[in-house]
Short mmCIF file of C-alpha atoms in Angstrom, two decimals:
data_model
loop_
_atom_site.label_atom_id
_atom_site.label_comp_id
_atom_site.label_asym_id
_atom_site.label_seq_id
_atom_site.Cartn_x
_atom_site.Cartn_y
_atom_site.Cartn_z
CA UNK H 1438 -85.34 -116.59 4.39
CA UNK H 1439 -85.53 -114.31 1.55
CA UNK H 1440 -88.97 -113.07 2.60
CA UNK H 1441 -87.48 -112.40 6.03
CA UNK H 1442 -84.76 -110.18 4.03
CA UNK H 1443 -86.96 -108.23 2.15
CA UNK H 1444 -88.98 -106.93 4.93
CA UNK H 1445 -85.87 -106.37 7.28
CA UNK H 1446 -84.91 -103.99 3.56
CA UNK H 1447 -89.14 -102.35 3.93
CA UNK H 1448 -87.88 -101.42 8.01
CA UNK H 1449 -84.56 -100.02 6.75
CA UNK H 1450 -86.34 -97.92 4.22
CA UNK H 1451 -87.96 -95.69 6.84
CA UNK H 1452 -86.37 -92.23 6.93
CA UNK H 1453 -83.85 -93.00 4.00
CA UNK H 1454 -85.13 -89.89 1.94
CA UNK H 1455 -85.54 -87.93 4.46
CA UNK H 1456 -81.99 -88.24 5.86
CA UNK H 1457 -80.54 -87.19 3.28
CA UNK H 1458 -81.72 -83.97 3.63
CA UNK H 1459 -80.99 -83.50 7.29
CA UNK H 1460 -77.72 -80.85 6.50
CA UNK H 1461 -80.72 -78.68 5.27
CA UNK H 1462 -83.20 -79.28 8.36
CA UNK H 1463 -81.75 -75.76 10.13
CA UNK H 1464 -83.85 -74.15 7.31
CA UNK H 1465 -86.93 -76.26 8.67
CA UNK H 1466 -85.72 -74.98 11.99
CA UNK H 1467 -84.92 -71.39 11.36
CA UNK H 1468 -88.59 -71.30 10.33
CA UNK H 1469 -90.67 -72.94 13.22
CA UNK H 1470 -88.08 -70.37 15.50
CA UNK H 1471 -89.10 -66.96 14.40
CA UNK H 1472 -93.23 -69.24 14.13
CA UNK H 1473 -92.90 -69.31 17.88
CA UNK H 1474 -91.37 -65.78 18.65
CA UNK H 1475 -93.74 -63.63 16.25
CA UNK H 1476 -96.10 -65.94 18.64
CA UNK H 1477 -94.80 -64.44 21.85
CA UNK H 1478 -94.72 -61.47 20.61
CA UNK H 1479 -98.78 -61.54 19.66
CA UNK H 1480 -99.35 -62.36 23.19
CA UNK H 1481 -98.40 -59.48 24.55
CA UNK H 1482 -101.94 -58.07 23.29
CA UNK H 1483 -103.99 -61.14 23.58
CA UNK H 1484 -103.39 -62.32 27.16
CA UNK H 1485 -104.33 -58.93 28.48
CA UNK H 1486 -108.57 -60.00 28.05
CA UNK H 1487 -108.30 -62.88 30.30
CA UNK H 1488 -107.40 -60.36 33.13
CA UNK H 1489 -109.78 -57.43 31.91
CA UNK H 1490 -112.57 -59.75 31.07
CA UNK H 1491 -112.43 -62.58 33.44
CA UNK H 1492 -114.82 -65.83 32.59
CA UNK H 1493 -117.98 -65.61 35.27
CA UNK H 1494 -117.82 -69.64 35.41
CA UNK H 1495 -113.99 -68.86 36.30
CA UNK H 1496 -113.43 -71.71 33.35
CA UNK H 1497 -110.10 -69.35 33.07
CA UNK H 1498 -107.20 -70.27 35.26
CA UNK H 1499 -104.43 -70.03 32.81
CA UNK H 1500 -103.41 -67.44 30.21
CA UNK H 1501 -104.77 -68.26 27.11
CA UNK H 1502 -101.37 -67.96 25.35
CA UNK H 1503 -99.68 -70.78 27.20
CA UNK H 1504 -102.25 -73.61 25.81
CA UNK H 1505 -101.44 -72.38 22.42
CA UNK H 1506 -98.14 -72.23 22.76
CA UNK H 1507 -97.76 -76.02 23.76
CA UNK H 1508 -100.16 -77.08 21.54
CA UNK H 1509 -98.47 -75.53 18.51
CA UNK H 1510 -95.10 -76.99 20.27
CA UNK H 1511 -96.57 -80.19 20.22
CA UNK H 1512 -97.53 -80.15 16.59
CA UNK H 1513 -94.18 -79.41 15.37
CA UNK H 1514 -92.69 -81.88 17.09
CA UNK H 1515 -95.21 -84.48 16.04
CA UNK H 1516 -94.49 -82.92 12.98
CA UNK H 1517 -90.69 -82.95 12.72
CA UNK H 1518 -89.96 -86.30 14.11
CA UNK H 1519 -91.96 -87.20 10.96
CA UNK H 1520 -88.67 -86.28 8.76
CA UNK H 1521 -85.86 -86.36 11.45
CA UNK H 1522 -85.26 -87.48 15.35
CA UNK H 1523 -82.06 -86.66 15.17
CA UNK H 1524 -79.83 -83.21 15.11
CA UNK H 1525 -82.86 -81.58 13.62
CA UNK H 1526 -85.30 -82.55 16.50
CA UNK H 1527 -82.60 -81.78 18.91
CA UNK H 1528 -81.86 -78.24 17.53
CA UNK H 1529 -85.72 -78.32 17.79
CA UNK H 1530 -85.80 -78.84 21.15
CA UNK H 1531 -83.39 -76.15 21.69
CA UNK H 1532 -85.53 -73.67 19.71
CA UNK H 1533 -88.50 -74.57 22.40
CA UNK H 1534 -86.06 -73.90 25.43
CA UNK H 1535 -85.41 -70.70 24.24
CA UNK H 1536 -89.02 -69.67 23.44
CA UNK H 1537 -90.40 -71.00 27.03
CA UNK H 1538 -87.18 -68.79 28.72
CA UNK H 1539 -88.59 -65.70 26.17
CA UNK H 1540 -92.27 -66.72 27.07
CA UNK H 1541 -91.82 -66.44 31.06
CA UNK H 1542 -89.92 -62.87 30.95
CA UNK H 1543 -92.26 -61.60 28.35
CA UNK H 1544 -95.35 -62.71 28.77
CA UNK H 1545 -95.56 -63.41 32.54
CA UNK H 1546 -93.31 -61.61 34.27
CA UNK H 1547 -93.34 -58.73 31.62
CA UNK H 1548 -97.49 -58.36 31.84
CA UNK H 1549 -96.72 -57.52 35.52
CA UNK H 1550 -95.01 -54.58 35.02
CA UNK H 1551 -96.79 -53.31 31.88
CA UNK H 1552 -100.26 -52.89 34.54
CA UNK H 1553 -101.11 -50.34 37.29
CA UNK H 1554 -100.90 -52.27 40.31
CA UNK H 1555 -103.91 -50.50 41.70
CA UNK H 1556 -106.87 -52.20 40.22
CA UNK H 1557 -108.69 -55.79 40.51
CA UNK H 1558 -107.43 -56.67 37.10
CA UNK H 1559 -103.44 -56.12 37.84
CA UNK H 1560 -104.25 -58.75 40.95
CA UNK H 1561 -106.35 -60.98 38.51
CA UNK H 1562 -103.56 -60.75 36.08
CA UNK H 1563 -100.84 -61.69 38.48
CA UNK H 1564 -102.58 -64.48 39.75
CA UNK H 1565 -103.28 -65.82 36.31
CA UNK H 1566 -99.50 -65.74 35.23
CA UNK H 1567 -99.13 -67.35 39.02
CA UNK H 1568 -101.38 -70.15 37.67
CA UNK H 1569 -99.60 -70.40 34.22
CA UNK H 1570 -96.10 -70.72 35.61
CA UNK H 1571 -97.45 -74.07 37.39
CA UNK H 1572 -98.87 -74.76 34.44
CA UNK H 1573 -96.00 -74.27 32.25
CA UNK H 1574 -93.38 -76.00 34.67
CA UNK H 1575 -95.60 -79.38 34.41
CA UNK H 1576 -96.05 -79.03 30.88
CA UNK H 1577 -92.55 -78.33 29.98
CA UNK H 1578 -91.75 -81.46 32.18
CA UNK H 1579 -93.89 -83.75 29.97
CA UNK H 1580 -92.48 -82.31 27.05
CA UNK H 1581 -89.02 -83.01 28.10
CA UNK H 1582 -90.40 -86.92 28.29
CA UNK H 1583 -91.68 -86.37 25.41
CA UNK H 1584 -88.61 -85.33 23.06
CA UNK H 1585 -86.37 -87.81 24.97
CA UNK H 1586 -89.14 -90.44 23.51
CA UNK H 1587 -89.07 -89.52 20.44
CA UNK H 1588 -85.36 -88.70 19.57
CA UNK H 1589 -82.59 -90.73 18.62
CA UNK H 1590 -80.86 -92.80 22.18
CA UNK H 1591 -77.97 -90.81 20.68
CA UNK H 1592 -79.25 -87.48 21.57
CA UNK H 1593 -81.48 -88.64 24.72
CA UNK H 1594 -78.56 -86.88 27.30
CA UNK H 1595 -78.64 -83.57 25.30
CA UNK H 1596 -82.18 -83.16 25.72
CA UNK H 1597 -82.59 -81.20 29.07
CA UNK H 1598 -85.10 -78.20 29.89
CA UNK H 1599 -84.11 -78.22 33.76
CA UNK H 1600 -83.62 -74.96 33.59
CA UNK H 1601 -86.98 -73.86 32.40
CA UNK H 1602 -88.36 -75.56 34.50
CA UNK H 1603 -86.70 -73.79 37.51
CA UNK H 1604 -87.61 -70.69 35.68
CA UNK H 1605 -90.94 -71.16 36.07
CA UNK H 1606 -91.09 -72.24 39.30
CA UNK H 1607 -89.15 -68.96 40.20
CA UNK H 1608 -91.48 -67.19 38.64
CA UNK H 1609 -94.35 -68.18 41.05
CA UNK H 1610 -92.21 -67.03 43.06
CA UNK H 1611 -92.03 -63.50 41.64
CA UNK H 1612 -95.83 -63.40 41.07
CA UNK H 1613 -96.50 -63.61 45.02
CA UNK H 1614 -94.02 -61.06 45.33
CA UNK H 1615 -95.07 -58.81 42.35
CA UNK H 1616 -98.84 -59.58 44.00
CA UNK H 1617 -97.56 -58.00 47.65
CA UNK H 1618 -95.58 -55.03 46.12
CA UNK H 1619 -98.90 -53.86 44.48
CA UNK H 1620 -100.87 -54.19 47.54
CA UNK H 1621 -98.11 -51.69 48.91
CA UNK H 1622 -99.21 -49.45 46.08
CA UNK H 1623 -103.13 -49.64 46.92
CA UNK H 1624 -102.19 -48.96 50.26
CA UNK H 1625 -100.12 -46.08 50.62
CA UNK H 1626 -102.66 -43.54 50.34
CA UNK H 1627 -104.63 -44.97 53.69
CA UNK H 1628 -101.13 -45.40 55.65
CA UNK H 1629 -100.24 -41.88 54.52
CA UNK H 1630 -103.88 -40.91 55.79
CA UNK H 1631 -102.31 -42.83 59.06
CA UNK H 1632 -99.53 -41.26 59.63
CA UNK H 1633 -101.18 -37.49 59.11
CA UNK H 1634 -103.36 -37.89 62.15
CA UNK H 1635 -102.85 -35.69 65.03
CA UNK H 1636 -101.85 -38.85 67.38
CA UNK H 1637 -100.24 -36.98 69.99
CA UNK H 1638 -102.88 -34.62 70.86
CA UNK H 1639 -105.82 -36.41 70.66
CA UNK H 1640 -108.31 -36.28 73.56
CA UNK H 1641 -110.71 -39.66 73.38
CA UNK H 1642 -110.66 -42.75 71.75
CA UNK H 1643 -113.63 -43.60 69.44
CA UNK H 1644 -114.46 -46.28 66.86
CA UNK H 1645 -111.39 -48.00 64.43
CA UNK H 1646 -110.12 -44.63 62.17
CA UNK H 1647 -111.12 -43.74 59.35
CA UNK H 1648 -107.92 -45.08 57.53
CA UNK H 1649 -108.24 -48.69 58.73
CA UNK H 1650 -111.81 -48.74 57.29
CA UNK H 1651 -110.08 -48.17 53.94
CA UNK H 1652 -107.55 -50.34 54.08
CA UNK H 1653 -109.97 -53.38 55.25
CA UNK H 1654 -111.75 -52.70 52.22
CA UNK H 1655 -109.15 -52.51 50.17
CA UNK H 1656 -107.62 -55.97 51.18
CA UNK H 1657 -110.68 -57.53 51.15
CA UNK H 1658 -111.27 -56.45 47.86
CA UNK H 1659 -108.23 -57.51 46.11
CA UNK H 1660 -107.45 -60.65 48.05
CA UNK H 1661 -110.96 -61.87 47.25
CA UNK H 1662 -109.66 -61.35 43.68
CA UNK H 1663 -106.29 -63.07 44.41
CA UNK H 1664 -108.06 -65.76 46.50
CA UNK H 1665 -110.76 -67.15 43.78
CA UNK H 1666 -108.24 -67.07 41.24
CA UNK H 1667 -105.02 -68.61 42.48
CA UNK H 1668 -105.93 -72.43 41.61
CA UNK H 1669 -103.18 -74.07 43.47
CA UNK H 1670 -104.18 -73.59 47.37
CA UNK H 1671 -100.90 -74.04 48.68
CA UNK H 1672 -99.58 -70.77 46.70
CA UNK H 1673 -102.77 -69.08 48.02
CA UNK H 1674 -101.20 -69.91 51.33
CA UNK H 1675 -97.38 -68.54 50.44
CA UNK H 1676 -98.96 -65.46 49.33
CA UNK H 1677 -100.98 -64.98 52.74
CA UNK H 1678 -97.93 -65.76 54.62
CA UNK H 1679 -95.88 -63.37 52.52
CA UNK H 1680 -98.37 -60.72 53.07
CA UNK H 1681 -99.14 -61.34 56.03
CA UNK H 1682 -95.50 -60.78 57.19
CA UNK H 1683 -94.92 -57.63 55.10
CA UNK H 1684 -98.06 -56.18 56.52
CA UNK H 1685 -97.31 -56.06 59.99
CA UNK H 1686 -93.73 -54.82 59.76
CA UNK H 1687 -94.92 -52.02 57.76
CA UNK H 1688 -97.58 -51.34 60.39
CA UNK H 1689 -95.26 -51.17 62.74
CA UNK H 1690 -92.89 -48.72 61.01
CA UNK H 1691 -95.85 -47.02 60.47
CA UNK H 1692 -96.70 -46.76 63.76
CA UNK H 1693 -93.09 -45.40 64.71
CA UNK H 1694 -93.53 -42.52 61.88
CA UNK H 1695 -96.95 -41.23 63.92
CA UNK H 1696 -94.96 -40.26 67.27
CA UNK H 1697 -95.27 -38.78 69.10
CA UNK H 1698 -97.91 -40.70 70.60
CA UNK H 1699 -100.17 -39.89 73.93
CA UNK H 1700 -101.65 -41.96 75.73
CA UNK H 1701 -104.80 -41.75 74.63
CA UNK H 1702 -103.46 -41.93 71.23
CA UNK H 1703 -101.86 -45.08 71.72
CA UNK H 1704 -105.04 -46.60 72.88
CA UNK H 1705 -106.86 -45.07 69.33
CA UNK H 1706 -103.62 -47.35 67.46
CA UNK H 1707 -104.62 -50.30 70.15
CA UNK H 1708 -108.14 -50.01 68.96
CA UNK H 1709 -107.30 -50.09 65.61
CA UNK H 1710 -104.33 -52.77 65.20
CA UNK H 1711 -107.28 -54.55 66.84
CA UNK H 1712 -109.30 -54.35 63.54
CA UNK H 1713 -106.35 -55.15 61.37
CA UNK H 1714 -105.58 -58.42 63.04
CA UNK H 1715 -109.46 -59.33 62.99
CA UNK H 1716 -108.56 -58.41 58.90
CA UNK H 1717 -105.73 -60.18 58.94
CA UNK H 1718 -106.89 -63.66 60.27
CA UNK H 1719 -109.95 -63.52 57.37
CA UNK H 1720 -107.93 -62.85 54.48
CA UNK H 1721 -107.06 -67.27 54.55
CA UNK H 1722 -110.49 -67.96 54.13
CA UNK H 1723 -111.40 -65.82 50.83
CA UNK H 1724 -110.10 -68.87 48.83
CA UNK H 1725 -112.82 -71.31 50.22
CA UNK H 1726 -115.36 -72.36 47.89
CA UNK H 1727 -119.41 -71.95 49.68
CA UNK H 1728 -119.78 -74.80 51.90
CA UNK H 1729 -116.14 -75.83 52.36
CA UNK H 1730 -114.95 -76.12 55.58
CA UNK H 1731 -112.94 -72.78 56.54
CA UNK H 1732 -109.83 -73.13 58.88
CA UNK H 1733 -107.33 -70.76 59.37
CA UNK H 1734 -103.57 -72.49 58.62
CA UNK H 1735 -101.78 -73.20 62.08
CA UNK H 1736 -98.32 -71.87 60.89
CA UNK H 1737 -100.32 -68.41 59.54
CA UNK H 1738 -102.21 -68.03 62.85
CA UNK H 1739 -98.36 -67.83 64.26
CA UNK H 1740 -97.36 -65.45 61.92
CA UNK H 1741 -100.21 -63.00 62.79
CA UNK H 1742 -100.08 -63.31 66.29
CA UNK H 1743 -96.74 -62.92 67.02
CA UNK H 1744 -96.62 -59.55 64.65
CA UNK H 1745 -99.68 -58.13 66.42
CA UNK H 1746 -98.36 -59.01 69.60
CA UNK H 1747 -94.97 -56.80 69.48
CA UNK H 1748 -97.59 -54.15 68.01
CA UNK H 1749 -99.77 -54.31 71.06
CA UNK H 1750 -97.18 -54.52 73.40
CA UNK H 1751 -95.35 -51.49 72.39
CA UNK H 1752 -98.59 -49.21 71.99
CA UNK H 1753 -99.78 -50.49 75.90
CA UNK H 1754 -95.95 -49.34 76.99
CA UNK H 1755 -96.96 -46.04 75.41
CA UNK H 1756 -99.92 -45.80 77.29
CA UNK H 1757 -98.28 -46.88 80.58
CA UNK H 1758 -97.78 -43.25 83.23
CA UNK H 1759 -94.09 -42.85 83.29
CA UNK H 1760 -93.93 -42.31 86.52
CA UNK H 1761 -92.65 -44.05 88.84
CA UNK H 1762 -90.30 -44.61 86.21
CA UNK H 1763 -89.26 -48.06 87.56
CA UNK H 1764 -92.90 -48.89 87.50
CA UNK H 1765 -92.50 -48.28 83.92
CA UNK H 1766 -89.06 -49.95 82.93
CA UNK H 1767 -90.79 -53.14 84.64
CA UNK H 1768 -93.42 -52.60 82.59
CA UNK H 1769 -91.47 -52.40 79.20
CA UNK H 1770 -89.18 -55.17 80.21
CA UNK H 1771 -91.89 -57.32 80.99
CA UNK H 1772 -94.16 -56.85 77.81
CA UNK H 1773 -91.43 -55.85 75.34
CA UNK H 1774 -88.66 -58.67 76.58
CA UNK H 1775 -85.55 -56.87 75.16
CA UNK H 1776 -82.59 -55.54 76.86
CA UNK H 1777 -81.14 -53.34 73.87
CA UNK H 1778 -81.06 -49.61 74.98
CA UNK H 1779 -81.47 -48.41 71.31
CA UNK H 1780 -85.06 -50.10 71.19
CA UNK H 1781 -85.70 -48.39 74.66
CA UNK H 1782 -84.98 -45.30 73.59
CA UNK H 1783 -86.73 -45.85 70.29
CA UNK H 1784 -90.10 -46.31 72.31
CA UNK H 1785 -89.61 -42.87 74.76
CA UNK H 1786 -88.58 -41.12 71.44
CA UNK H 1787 -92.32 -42.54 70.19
CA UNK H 1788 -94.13 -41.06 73.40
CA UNK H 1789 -92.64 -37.82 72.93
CA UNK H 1790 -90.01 -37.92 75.82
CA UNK H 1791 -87.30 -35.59 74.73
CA UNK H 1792 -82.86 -37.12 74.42
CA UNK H 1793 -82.14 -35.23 77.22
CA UNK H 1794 -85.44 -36.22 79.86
CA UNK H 1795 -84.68 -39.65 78.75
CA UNK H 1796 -81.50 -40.21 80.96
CA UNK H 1797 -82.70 -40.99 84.24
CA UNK H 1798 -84.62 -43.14 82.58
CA UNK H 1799 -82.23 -45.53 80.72
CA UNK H 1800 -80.01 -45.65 83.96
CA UNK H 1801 -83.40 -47.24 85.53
CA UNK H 1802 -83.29 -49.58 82.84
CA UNK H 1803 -80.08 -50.78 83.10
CA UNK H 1804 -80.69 -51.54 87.00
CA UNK H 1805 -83.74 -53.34 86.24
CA UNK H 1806 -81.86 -55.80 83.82
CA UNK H 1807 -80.22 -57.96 86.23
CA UNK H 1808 -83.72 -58.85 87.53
CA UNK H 1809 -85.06 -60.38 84.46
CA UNK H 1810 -84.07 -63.74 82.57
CA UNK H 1811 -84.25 -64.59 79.21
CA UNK H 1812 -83.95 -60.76 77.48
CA UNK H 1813 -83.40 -60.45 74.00
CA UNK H 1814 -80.83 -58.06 72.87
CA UNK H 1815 -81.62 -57.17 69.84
CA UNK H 1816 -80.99 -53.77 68.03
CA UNK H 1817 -83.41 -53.68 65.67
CA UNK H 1818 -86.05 -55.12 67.17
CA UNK H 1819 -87.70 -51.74 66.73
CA UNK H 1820 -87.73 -49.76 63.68
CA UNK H 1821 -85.03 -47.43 63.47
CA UNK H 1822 -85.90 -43.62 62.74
CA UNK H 1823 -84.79 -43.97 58.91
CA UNK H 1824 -86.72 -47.27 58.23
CA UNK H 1825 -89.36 -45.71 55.98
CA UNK H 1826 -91.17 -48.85 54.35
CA UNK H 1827 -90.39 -52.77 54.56
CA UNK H 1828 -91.76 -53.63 51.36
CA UNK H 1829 -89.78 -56.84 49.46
CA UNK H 1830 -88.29 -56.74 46.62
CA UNK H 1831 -89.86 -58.44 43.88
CA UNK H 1832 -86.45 -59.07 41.97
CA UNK H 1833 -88.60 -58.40 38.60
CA UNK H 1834 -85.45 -57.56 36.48
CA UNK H 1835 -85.72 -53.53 34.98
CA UNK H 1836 -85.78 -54.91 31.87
CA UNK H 1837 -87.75 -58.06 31.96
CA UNK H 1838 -90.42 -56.62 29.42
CA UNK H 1839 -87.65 -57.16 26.72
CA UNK H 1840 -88.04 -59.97 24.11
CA UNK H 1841 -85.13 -62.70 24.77
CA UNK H 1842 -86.28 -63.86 21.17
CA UNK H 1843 -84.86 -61.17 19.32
CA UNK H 1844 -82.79 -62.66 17.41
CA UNK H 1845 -85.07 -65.82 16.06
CA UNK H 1846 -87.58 -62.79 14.91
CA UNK H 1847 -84.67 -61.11 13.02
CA UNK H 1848 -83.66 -64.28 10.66
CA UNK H 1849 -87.38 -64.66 8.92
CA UNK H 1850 -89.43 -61.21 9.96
CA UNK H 1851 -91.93 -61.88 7.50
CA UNK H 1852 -92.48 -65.89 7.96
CA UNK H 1853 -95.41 -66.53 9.33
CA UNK H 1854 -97.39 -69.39 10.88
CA UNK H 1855 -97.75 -72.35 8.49
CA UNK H 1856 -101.19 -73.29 10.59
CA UNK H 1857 -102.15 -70.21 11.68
CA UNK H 1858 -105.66 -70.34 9.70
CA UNK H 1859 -106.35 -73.50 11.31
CA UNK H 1860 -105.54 -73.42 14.41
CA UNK H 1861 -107.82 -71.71 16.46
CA UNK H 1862 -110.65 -74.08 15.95
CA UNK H 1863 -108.24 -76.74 17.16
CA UNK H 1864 -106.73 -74.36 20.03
CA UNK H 1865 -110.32 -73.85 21.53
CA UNK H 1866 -110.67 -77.66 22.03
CA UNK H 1867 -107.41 -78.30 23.60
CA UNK H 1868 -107.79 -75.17 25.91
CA UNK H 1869 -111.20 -76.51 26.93
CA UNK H 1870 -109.23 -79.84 27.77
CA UNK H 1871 -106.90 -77.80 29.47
CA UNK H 1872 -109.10 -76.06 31.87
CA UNK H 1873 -111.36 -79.23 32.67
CA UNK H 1874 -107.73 -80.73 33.92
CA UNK H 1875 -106.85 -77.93 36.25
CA UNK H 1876 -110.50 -77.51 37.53
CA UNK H 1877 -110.32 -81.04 38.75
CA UNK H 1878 -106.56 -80.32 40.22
CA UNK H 1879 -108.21 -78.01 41.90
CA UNK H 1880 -110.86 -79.42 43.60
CA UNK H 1881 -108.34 -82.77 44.39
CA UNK H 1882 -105.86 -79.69 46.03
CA UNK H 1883 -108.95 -78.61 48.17
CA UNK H 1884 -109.88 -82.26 48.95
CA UNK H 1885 -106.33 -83.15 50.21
CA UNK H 1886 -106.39 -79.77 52.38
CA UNK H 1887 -109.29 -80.91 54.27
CA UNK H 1888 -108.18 -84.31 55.02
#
């Protein structure tokens, strides 16, 4: 019985000494938090190789910066709940919160708008941080379990990173978007090259223009990029979708800023929005690996069709003769299926026909209406006259480059890391882990698709 006491005394010992200094743990803490933020702030600098200088065995499908970041957050808290898994792991925890928030405006987010969103390496970039932000959410969920399993039942509730989590996951979101707005930017040259061409007076139709030989290179080029390195498919497939969408409705604004049109003109445009939907339904299949089956999503093959098909259907309208103008009213009704005089008047305003000349013809269209079934009526079916571009907003805050760890760097400026000699050696290794792990998530992603 008295052995019995003596070792239930050895189990009590654990942690005695060190409790006794947990009112002095915040200095402990203060440290690790300006660690992790003159951390962020180093990675401002480092992540930018892994877009410039992209691995050729594509090993690289995270930012560097985010293995090191957990793996130095999981040696302090190995670390810590050494001495304390109580208020000082739980302040702890807090400290990480904070540092993940600062790490997804700064570092992945912010890298998007510190790069010209004109070269390979902005798209490379984007889709790296698109990678990491899955990355991160996962991780950040394991190290949620993680704390709860090491801290004191006391403090389990308190420990919650829900909200970084959602952060992250937003921020995939925000790469696509960031990823669409700077194809917008490598294309506005070519759709400015569009809109100069003499469309109105042009004589014969010959091969796809000049412009839409750009742009298909263009796209090609950069959603190759975007394709190979996005690792999760099914983002692959937002950002086609999202793409996909924006493209067309800024083709056919575009479209509406060439007018007038002839007839012969509009036939050039059919040519050519010809070419962009054959561009369209390939850009799906730059994410296949050689010798993978390549299918074209169902729900994406909807997307492009039914944009190309109010594209075609306006530009053979234009070519229709106006006269007999009922002829033509039961030709626009018929292909265009919309009863709104505003988007009527939109298209004769597109084929040149002046306000005035255009009378006789709406009255024809409002006699015709009673004939057909199942009209939309809606006013902005067509582009209005102002509607310059359609490009989404990214919702990348003005200020998102700005360090939310400001103050953590202000209480120790000069601390730095305590490992910081050491742990590169150790880093390598556990990035090398890393990558192995989301290689094979991969290739289970792209297994799944194909069953």
């Amino acid at each position: 019985m008295q052995v019995d006491e003596k070792k239930e005394a050895v189990y009590r010992f654990e942690h005695a000494i060190s409790s006794s200094f947990e009112p002095y743990f915040y200095l402990y803490i203060n440290t690790e938090d300006a660690t992790i933020a003159s951390m962020i702030d180093s990675y401002v600098q480092s992540d930018a190789s892994a877009a410039t200088n992209p691995e050729e065995d594509g090993t690289v499908v995270v930012l560097p910066s985010s293995t090191d970041l957990f793996y130095f957050y999981k040696e302090t808290l190995v670390q810590c709940a050494k001495f304390s898994t109580g208020k000082a792991l739980l302040d702890l925890s807090q400290v990480f919160a904070k540092h993940l928030n600062s790490y997804c405006n700064k570092i992945l987010l912010g890298g998007l708008t510190r790069n010209d969103p004109k070269t390979p390496d902005y798209f490379r970039l984007a889709s790296l941080s698109l990678n990491t932000a899955d990355y991160c959410s996962m991780t950040t969920q394991q190290l949620e379990e993680k704390l709860k399993e090491k801290i004191e039942v006391g403090y389990v509730d308190q420990v919650d990173l829900t909200g970084e989590k959602e952060r992250f996951m937003q921020a995939i979101s925000l790469c696509i978007d960031a990823i669409v707005k700077g194809m917008d930017h490598a294309l506005e040259p070519y759709f400015l090259q569009m809109m100069r061409l003499p469309w109105g007076t042009m004589d014969s139709v010959g091969d796809q223009s000049d412009y839409v030989t750009s742009v298909m290179d263009i796209v090609k080029r950069y959603t190759s990029v975007i394709g190979r390195t996005i690792s999760n498919k099914r983002y692959f497939r937002t950002f086609c979708d999202r793409f996909a969408e924006w493209f067309l409705n800024k083709y056919l604004s575009l479209v509406f800023r060439c007018k007038p049109v002839s007839e012969i003109g509009a036939e050039q445009l059919l040519l050519d929005t010809h070419s962009m939907k054959t561009l369209l339904m390939e850009i799906p299949l730059t994410s296949y690996s050689d010798g993978s089956p390549k299918v074209v999503p169902t729900s994406y093959g909807r997307i492009v069709s039914k944009g190309i098909s109010k594209v075609e259907g306006i530009l053979k309208t234009i070519m229709s003769p106006m006269e007999p103008y009922e002829a033509y009213v039961e030709n626009y009704l018929l292909l265009i299926k919309d009863k709104h005089p505003s988007n009527f008047g939109r298209l004769l305003d597109l084929k040149g026909i002046k306000k005035p000349d255009q009378g006789p013809l709406m009255d024809m269209l409002q006699k015709r209406i009673p004939h057909h079934d199942h009209l939309s009526d809606d006013p902005h079916l067509i582009p209005a006259p102002e509607q310059h571009s359609t490009t989404p907003q990214t919702m990348i805050p003005n200020a998102i480059a700005t360090s939310l760890s400001t103050m953590a760097s202000n209480a120790a400026s000069n601390v730095s890391s305590p490992t910081e000699s050491t742990r590169g050696k150790l880093n390598e290794n556990f990035r090398k882990l890393v990558m192995t792990g989301m290689a094979f998530r991969k290739d289970l992603q792209e297994k799944r698709d194909h069953n």
